[in-house]
XYZ file of C-alpha atoms in Angstrom:
595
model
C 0.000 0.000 0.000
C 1.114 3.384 -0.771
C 1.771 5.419 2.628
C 0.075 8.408 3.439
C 0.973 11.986 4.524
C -0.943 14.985 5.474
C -1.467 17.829 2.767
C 0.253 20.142 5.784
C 3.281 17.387 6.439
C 3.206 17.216 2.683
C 4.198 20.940 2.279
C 6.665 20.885 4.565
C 8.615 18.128 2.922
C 9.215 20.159 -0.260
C 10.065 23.267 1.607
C 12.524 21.257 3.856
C 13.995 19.618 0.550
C 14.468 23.236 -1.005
C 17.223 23.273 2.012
C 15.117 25.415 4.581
C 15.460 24.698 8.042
C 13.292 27.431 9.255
C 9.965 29.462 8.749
C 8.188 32.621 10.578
C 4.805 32.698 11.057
C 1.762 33.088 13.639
C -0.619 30.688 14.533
C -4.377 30.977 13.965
C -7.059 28.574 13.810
C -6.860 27.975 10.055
C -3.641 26.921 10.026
C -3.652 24.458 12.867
C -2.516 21.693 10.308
C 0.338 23.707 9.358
C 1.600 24.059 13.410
C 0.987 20.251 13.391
C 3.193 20.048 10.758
C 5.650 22.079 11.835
C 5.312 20.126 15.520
C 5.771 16.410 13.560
C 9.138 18.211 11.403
C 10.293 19.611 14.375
C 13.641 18.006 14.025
C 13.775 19.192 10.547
C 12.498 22.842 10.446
C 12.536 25.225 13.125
C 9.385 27.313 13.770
C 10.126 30.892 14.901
C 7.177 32.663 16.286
C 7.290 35.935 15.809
C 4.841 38.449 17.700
C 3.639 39.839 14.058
C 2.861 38.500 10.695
C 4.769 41.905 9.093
C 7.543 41.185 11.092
C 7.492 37.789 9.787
C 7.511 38.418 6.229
C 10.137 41.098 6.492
C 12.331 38.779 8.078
C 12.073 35.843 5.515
C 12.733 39.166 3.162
C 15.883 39.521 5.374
C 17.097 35.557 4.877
C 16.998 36.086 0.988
C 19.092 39.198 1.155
C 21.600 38.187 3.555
C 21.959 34.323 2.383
C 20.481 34.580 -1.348
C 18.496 31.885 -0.153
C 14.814 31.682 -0.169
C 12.663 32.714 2.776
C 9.141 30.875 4.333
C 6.774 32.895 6.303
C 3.011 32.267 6.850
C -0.384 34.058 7.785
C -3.823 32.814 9.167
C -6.771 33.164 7.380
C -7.658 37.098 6.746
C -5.762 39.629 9.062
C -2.987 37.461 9.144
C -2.750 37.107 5.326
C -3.015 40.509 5.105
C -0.565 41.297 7.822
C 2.136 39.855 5.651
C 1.720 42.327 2.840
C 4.167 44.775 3.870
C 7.006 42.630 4.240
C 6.215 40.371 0.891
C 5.909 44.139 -0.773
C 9.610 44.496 0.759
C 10.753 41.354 -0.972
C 9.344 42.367 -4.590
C 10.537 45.914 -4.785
C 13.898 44.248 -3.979
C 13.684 41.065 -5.760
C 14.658 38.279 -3.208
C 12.829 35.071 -3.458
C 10.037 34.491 -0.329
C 7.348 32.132 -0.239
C 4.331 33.007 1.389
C 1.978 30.394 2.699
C -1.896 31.959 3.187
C -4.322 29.941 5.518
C -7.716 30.118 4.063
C -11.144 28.473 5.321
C -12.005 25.751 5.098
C -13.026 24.745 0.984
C -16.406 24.010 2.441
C -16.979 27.322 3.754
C -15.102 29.735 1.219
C -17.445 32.275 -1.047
C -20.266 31.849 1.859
C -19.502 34.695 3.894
C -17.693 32.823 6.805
C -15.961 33.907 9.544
C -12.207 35.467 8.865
C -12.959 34.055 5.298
C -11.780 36.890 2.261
C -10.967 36.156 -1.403
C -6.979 36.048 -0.968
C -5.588 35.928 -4.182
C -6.671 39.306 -5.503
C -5.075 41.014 -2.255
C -1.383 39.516 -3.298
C -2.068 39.775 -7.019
C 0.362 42.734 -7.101
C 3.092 41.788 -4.733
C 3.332 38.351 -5.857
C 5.147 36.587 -9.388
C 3.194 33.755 -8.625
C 0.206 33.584 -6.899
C -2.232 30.215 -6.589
C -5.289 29.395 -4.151
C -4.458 25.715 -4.031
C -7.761 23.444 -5.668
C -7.311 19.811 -4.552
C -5.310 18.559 -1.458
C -3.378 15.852 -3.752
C -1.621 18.872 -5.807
C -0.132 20.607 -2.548
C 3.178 19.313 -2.675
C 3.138 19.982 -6.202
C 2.006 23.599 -6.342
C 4.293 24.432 -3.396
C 7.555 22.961 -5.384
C 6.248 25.169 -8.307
C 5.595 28.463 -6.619
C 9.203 28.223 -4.689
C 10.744 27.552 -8.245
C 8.882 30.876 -9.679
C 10.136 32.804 -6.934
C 14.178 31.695 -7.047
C 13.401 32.193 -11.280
C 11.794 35.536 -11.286
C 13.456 37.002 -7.926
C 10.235 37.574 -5.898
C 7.483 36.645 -3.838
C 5.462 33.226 -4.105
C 2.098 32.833 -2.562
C -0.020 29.664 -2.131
C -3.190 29.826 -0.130
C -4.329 26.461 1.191
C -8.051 26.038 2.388
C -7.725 24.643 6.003
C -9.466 21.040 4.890
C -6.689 20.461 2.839
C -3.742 20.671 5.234
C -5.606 18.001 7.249
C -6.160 15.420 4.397
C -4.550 12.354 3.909
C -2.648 12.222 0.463
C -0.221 9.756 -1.083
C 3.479 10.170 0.299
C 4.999 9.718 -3.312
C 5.830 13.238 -4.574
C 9.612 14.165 -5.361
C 10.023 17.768 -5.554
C 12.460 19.351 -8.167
C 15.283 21.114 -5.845
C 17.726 18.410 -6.899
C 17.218 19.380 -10.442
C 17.665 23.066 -10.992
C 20.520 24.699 -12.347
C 22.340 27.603 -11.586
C 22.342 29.792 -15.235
C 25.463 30.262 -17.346
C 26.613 33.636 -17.121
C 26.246 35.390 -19.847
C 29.500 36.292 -22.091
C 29.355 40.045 -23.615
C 29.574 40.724 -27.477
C 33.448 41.590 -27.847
C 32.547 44.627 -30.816
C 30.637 46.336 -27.988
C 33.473 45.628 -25.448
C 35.815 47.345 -28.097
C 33.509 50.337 -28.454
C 33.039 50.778 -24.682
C 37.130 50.425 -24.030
C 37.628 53.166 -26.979
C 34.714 55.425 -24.908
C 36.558 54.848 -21.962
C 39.550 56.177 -22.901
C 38.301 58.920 -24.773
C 36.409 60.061 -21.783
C 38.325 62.762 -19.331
C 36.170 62.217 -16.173
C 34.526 58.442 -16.454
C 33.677 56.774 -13.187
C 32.200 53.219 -12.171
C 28.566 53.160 -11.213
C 28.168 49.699 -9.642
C 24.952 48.328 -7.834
C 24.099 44.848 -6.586
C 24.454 43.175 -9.845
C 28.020 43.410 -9.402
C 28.338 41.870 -5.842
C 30.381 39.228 -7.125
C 32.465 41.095 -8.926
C 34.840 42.767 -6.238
C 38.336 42.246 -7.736
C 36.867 43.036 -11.347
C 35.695 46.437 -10.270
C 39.387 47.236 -8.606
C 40.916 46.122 -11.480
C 38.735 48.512 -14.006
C 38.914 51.202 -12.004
C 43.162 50.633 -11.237
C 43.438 50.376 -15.142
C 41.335 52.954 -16.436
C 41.382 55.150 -13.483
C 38.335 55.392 -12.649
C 36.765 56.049 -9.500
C 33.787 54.117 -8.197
C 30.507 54.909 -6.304
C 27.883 52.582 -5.224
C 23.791 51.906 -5.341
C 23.339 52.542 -1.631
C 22.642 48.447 -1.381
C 25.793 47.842 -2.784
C 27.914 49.368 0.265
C 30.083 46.428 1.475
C 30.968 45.135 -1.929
C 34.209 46.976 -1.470
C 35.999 47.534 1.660
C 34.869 51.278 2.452
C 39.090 51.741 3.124
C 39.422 51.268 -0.966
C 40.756 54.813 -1.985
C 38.966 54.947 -5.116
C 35.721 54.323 -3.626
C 33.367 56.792 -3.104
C 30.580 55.202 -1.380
C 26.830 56.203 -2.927
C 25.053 58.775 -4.253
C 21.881 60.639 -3.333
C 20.527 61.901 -0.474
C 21.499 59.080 1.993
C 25.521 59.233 0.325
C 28.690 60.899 1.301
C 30.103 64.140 -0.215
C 32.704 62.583 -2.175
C 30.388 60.317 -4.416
C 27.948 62.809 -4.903
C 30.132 65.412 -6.335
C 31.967 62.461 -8.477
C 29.084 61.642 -9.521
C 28.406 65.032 -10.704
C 31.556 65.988 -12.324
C 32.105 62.502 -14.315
C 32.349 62.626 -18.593
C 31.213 58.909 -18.651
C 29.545 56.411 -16.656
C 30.157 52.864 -16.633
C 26.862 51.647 -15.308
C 27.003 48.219 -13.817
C 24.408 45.996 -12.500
C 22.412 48.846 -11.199
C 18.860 49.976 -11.347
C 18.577 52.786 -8.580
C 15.324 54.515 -9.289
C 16.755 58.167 -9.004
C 19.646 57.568 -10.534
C 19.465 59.679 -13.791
C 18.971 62.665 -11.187
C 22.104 61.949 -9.973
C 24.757 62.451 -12.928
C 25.200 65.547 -15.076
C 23.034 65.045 -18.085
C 25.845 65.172 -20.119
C 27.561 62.470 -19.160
C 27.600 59.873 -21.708
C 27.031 56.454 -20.364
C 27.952 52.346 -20.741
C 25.657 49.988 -19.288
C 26.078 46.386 -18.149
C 23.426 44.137 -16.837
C 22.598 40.463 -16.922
C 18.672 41.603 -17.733
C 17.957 43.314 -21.345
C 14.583 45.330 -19.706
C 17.043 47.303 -17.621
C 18.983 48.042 -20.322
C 18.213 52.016 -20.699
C 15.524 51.824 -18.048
C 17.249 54.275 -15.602
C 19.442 56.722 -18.353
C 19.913 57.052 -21.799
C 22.313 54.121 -22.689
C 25.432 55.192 -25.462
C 26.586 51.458 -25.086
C 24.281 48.926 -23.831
C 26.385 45.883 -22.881
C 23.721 41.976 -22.274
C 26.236 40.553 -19.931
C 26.937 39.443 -16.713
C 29.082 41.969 -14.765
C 32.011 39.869 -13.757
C 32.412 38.597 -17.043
C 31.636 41.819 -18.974
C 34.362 43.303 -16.696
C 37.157 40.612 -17.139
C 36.562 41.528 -20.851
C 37.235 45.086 -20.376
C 40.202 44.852 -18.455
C 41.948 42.503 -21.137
C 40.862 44.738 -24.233
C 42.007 48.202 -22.944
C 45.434 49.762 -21.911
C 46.165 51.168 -18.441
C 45.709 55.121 -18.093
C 47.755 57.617 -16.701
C 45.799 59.174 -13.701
C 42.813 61.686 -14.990
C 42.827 65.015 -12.831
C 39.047 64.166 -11.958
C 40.518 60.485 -10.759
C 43.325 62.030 -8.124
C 41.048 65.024 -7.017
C 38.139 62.311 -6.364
C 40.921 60.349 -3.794
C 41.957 63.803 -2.648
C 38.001 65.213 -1.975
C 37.578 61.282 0.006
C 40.361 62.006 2.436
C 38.773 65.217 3.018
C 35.424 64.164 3.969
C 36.957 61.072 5.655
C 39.007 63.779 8.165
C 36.060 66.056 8.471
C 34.197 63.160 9.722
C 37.051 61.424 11.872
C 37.395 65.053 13.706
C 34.054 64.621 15.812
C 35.208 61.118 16.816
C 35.685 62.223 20.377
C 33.095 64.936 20.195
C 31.626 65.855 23.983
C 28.427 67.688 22.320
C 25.712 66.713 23.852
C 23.087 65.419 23.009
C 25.858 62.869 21.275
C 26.614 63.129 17.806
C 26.607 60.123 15.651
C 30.349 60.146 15.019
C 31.458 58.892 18.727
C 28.778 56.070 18.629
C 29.788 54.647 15.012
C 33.135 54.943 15.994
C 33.162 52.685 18.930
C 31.055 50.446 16.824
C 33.618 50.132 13.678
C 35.799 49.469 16.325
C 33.643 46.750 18.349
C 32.222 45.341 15.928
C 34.115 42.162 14.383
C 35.508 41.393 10.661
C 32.075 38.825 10.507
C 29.270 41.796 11.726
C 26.283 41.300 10.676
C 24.153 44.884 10.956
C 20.054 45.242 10.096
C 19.956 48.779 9.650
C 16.559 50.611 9.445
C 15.781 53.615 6.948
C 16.053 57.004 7.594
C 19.166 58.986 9.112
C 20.082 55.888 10.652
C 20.379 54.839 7.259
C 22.390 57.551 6.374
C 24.597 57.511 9.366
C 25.135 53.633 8.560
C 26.278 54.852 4.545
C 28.526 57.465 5.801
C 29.756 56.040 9.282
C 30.639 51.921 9.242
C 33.717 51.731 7.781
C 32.361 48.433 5.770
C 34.336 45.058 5.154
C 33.372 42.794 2.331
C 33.321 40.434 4.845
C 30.820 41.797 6.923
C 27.275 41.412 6.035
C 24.416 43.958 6.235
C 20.499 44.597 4.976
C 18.247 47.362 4.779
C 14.801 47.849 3.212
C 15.900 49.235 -0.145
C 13.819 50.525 -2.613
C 10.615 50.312 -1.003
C 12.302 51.882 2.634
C 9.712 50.705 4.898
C 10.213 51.667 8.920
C 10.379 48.870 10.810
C 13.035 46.866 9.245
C 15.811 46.522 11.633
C 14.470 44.102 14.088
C 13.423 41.358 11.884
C 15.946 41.614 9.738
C 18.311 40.902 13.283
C 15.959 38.209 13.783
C 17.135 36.595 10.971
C 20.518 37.356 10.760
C 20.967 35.507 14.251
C 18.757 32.712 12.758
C 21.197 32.719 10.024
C 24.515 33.469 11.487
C 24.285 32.469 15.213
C 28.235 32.675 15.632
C 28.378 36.140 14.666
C 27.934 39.412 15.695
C 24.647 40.944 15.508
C 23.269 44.909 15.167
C 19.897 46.243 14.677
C 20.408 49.917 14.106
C 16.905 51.674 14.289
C 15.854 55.185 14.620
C 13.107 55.959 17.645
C 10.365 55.855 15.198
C 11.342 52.829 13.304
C 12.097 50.605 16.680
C 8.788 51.432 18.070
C 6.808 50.098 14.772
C 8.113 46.667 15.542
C 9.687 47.069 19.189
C 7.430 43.832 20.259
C 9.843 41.829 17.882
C 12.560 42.149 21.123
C 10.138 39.367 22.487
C 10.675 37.077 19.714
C 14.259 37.657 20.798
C 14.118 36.835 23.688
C 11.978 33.767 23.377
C 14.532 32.406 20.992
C 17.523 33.451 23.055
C 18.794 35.352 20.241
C 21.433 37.941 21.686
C 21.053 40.935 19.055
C 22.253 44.171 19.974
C 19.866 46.519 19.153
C 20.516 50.261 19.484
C 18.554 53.108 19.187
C 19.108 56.241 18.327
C 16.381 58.340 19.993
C 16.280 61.523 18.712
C 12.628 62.178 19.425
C 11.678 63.295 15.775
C 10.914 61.257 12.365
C 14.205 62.475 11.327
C 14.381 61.947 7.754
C 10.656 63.491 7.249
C 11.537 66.387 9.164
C 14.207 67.221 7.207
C 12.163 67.105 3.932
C 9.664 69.243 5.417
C 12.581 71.685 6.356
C 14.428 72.011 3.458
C 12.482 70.331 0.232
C 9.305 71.485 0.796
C 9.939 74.649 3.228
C 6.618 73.561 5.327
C 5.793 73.694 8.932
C 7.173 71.051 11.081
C 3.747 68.836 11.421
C 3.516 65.469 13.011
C 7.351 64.588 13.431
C 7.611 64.963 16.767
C 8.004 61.529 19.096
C 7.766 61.336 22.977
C 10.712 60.601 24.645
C 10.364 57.301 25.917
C 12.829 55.223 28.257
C 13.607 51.982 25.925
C 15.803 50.510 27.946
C 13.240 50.238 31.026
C 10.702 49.016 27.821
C 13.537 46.517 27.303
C 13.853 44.896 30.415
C 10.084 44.596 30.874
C 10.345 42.315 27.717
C 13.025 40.251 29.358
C 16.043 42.097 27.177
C 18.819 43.917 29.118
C 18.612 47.826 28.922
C 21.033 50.454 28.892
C 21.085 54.289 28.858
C 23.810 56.268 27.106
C 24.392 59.679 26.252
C 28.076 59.819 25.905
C 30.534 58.090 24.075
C 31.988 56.315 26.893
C 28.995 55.160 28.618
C 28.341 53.370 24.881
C 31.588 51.805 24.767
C 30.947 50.656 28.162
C 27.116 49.150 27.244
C 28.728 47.427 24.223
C 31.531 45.843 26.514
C 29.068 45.073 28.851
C 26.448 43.703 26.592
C 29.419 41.053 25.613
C 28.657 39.418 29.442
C 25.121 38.330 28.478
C 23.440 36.005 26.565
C 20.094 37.866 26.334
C 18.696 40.096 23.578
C 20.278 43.627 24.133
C 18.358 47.499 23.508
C 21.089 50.446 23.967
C 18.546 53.623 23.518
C 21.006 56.389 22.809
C 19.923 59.819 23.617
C 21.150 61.429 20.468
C 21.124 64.815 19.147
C 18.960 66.451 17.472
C 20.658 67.775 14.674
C 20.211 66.296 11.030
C 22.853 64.558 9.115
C 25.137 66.786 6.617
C 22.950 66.922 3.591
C 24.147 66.604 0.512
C 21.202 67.090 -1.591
C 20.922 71.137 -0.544
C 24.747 71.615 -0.305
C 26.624 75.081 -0.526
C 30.474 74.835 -0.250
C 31.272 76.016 -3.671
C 32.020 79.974 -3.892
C 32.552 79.625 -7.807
C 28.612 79.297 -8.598
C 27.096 79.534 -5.147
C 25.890 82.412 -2.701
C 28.318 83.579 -0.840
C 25.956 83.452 2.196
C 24.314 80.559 1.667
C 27.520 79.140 2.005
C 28.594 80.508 5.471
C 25.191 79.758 6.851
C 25.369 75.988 5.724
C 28.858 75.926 6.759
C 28.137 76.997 10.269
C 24.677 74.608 10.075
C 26.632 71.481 9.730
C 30.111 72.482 11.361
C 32.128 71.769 7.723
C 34.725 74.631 7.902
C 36.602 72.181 7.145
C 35.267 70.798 4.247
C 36.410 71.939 0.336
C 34.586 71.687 -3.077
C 35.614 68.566 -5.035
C 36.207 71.936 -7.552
C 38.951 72.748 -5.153
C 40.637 69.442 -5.724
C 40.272 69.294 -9.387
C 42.031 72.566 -9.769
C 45.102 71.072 -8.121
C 45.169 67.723 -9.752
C 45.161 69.714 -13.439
C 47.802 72.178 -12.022
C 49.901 69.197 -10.738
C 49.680 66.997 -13.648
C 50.228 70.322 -15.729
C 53.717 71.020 -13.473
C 54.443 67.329 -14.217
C 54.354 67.483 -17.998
C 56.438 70.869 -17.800
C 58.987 68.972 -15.921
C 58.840 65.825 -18.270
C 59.208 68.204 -21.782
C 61.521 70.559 -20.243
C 64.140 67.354 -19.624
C 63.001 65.889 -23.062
C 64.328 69.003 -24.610
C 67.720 68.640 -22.972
């Protein structure tokens, strides 16, 4: 006789043979054959309550983007399906692969108006690249193999809904699910006349620079070796800080809003851009228009989606790379190249001076120094949005071998503590940092339970500024409007903390961090530092006035005495001395030639 398995048990198997060894979820009464399941596979896949079905989903969000491997959450019937939406929405605008499983009534009792019961599918029709109400309890296994197949394929969210009968029926234990068959795709090899046109552009080009995203995480040497060659500095998607060790001199971190000065300006002044693997939404706001541009990408619909492509380039980026290395001939340094290394040291000893700053409230300097230094070469940080996102971009001094996620392109609040959920889940040797603003940690600030239920020991800071940072500063200086509903109570998190089992601290010096940090190394319990931080906003580079040759006068002193950068210079500055030294140079070289 063939054996027998429960549609729920059934489920689990694939999942479990897809290599997943855990899933987030919340129980409710439709999905009581799915916690049965998960009770009988115990030994086989670990069940990690978490105190919210968002928090759930953005944490199997967080397992794709730090492990590249899929991630399992579930809902209950109704509000918990619909729970989930945020997080899945996270995982689409970013393109990880997540499966969803949705509890739905019973089959019996769907389309009658019963209790919790809802027509799913349309609500995840958007969010989801595959998205199936499953019809018979014998195709479960085989639905659930499908939908996490579409989601690893097409780099987003699966969702199966399963009525609640059919988790509880007996079906025949015979399926085999495809994970042993797939295979990873070739990469693809570029055409060698447009590798020959882009190598000629290259060298043509005065100012070109390297515009690199997460399609070229795998290609960390290759970039260095472009960019040593042809001389050609490099900025980052905001995602793709970590690729390179932030200590690379020719790295100029991001640009935008949330970047440092250096890769904003070189972003600015560049000729050419070699776009690679990169589809930042704002990004053809963030070049001079006439900059003429070379794009790489694996995928032919993002080819021109984000700029006006001169060369488009179908390739993967590590190969397209290698290919452009070998075909062109090393370059003497540009001007734009040494003045772009020259602006970076600038900003880095601007920054570096407010290391031991006594201002108080504390600036964010102090704290993200003791943390570059604390923090090991195998860090893993979950870092919310907002200034703490910016502080993060400017502040950790990054090392490819450190790990780190954010909610990119879709930036919802909330992220940080999941996303530590997982990464301890994940990476339970390692160290682990949420890194949340006041507003953010309070959106999902009952995830320190799941925490501490799991004895996960996170160390979760906050930087409690009392104000929705970020939006304040829009209101302030993009749309010149009131301040209205930005303001947050100030709130002791570390008592909060303690009442959820975590151990608190207080800190509004530098030392007194340091000291929480040490300290926090003697436990094995979940950890909130609340740091009472000022309230000034971060440096912003997207109303910037250092530049006396096309800027107010004024403007200038009052943004210089705003944000404390009397010390900064114009990458204009910079450029004017690299052209006058390479200039003296070649006056030296011909004057000896003529000898």
């Amino acid at each position: 006789m063939v054996q027998t398995i429960s549609g729920s048990d059934a489920v689990l198997k694939v999942i479990e043979s897809w290599g997943v060894d855990h899933v987030y979820g919340y129980p409710g009464g439709s999905y009581d054959s799915g916690m049965n399941a998960l009770y009988n596979q115990k030994d086989k896949i670990k069940f990690i309550q978490v105190r919210h079905e968002e928090a759930g989903a953005l944490a199997a969000s967080a397992d794709a983007k730090y492990s590249g491997k899929i991630g399992v959450c579930f809902g209950s019937a109704g509000p918990g399906a619909i729970h989930l939406l945020n997080g899945l929405y996270d995982a689409k605008i970013d393109r990880v692969p997540v499966l969803a499983i949705v509890a739905q009534v019973p089959s019996t009792n769907m389309n009658i108006d019963y209790f919790q019961a809802m027509n799913e599918e349309p609500a995840f029709t958007d969010v989801a690249v595959f998205n199936r109400t499953v019809m018979t309890a014998k195709s479960l296994p085989k639905v659930i193999d499908e939908a996490i197949q579409q989601a690893y394929e097409k780099r987003g969210v699966a969702v199966v809904t399963i009525p609640k009968d059919f988790g509880w029926a007996q079906i025949p234990d015979t399926y085999v699910s495809n994970a042993n068959t797939q295979i990873a795709p070739y990469a693809i090899t570029p055409d060698p006349v447009k590798i020959d046109q882009a190598v000629k552009m290259i060298q043509a080009a005065k100012g070109p620079v390297i515009y690199f995203g997460m399609g070229a995480k795998n290609a960390r040497k290759q970039l260095m070796k472009v960019s040593e060659k042809f001389k050609m500095p490099l900025i980052s998607s905001v995602l793709a800080k970590g690729v390179l060790d932030e200590d690379y001199p020719a790295y100029m971190g991001s640009t935008g809003r949330v970047a440092p000065k250096p890769g904003v300006e070189a972003a600015m002044a560049a000729d050419l851009i070699l776009w690679v693997g990169n589809d930042v939404p704002f990004a053809s706001m963030l070049f001079s228009p006439k900059a003429k541009v070379i794009q790489i990408d694996i995928e032919s619909t993002k080819l021109g989606k984000r700029h006006h492509d001169d060369i488009a380039i179908l390739a993967d980026a590590k190969e397209a790379l290698k290919a452009l290395y070998k075909a062109g001939k090393e370059r003497a340094n540009t001007p734009l190249y040494d003045a772009c290394i020259a602006n970076k040291k600038n900003w880095t000893d601007w920054q570096d001076s407010f290391k031991d700053s006594t201002e108080s409230p504390v600036r964010p300097e102090p704290i993200f120094d003791v943390l570059n230094k604390e923090a090991s070469d195998q860090a893993v940080f979950a870092v919310d949005v907002g200034n703490t996102n910016i502080n993060f971009e400017r502040l950790i001094d990054i090392k490819h071998t450190q790990k780190w996620s954010t909610s990119g392109k879709y930036a919802t609040m909330g992220w940080g503590l999941p996303a530590a959920i997982s990464a301890k889940i994940l990476y339970p040797e390692r160290d682990v940092y949420a890194l949340c603003g006041d507003g953010a940690f309070a959106m999902m600030i009952e995830e320190v339970l799941t925490q501490y239920k799991y004895k996960l020991h996170v160390i979760n800071i906050v930087f409690s500024n009392e104000t929705l940072g970020f939006i304040e500063a829009e209101q302030r200086d993009d749309s010149h409007q009131p301040l209205s509903g930005v303001d947050l109570p100030d709130t002791d998190w570390a008592k909060v903390a303690e009442g959820m089992g975590a151990k608190g601290y207080t800190v509004r010096t530098k030392a007194e961090f340091q000291a929480a940090i040490e300290d926090a190394k003697n436990t094995d319990l979940p950890v909130v530092i609340d740091v009472k931080f000022t309230h000034k906003m971060p440096f912003t580079t997207q109303h910037m006035y250092l530049d006396p040759a096309y800027q107010d006068q004024k403007k200038i002193a009052e943004f210089v005495e705003q944000y404390d950068a009397q010390a900064l210079r114009p990458l204009r500055d910079f450029l004017k001395e690299a052209k006058a030294a390479q200039a003296s140079k070649q006056a030296k070289k011909d004057a000896k030639s003529a000898k």
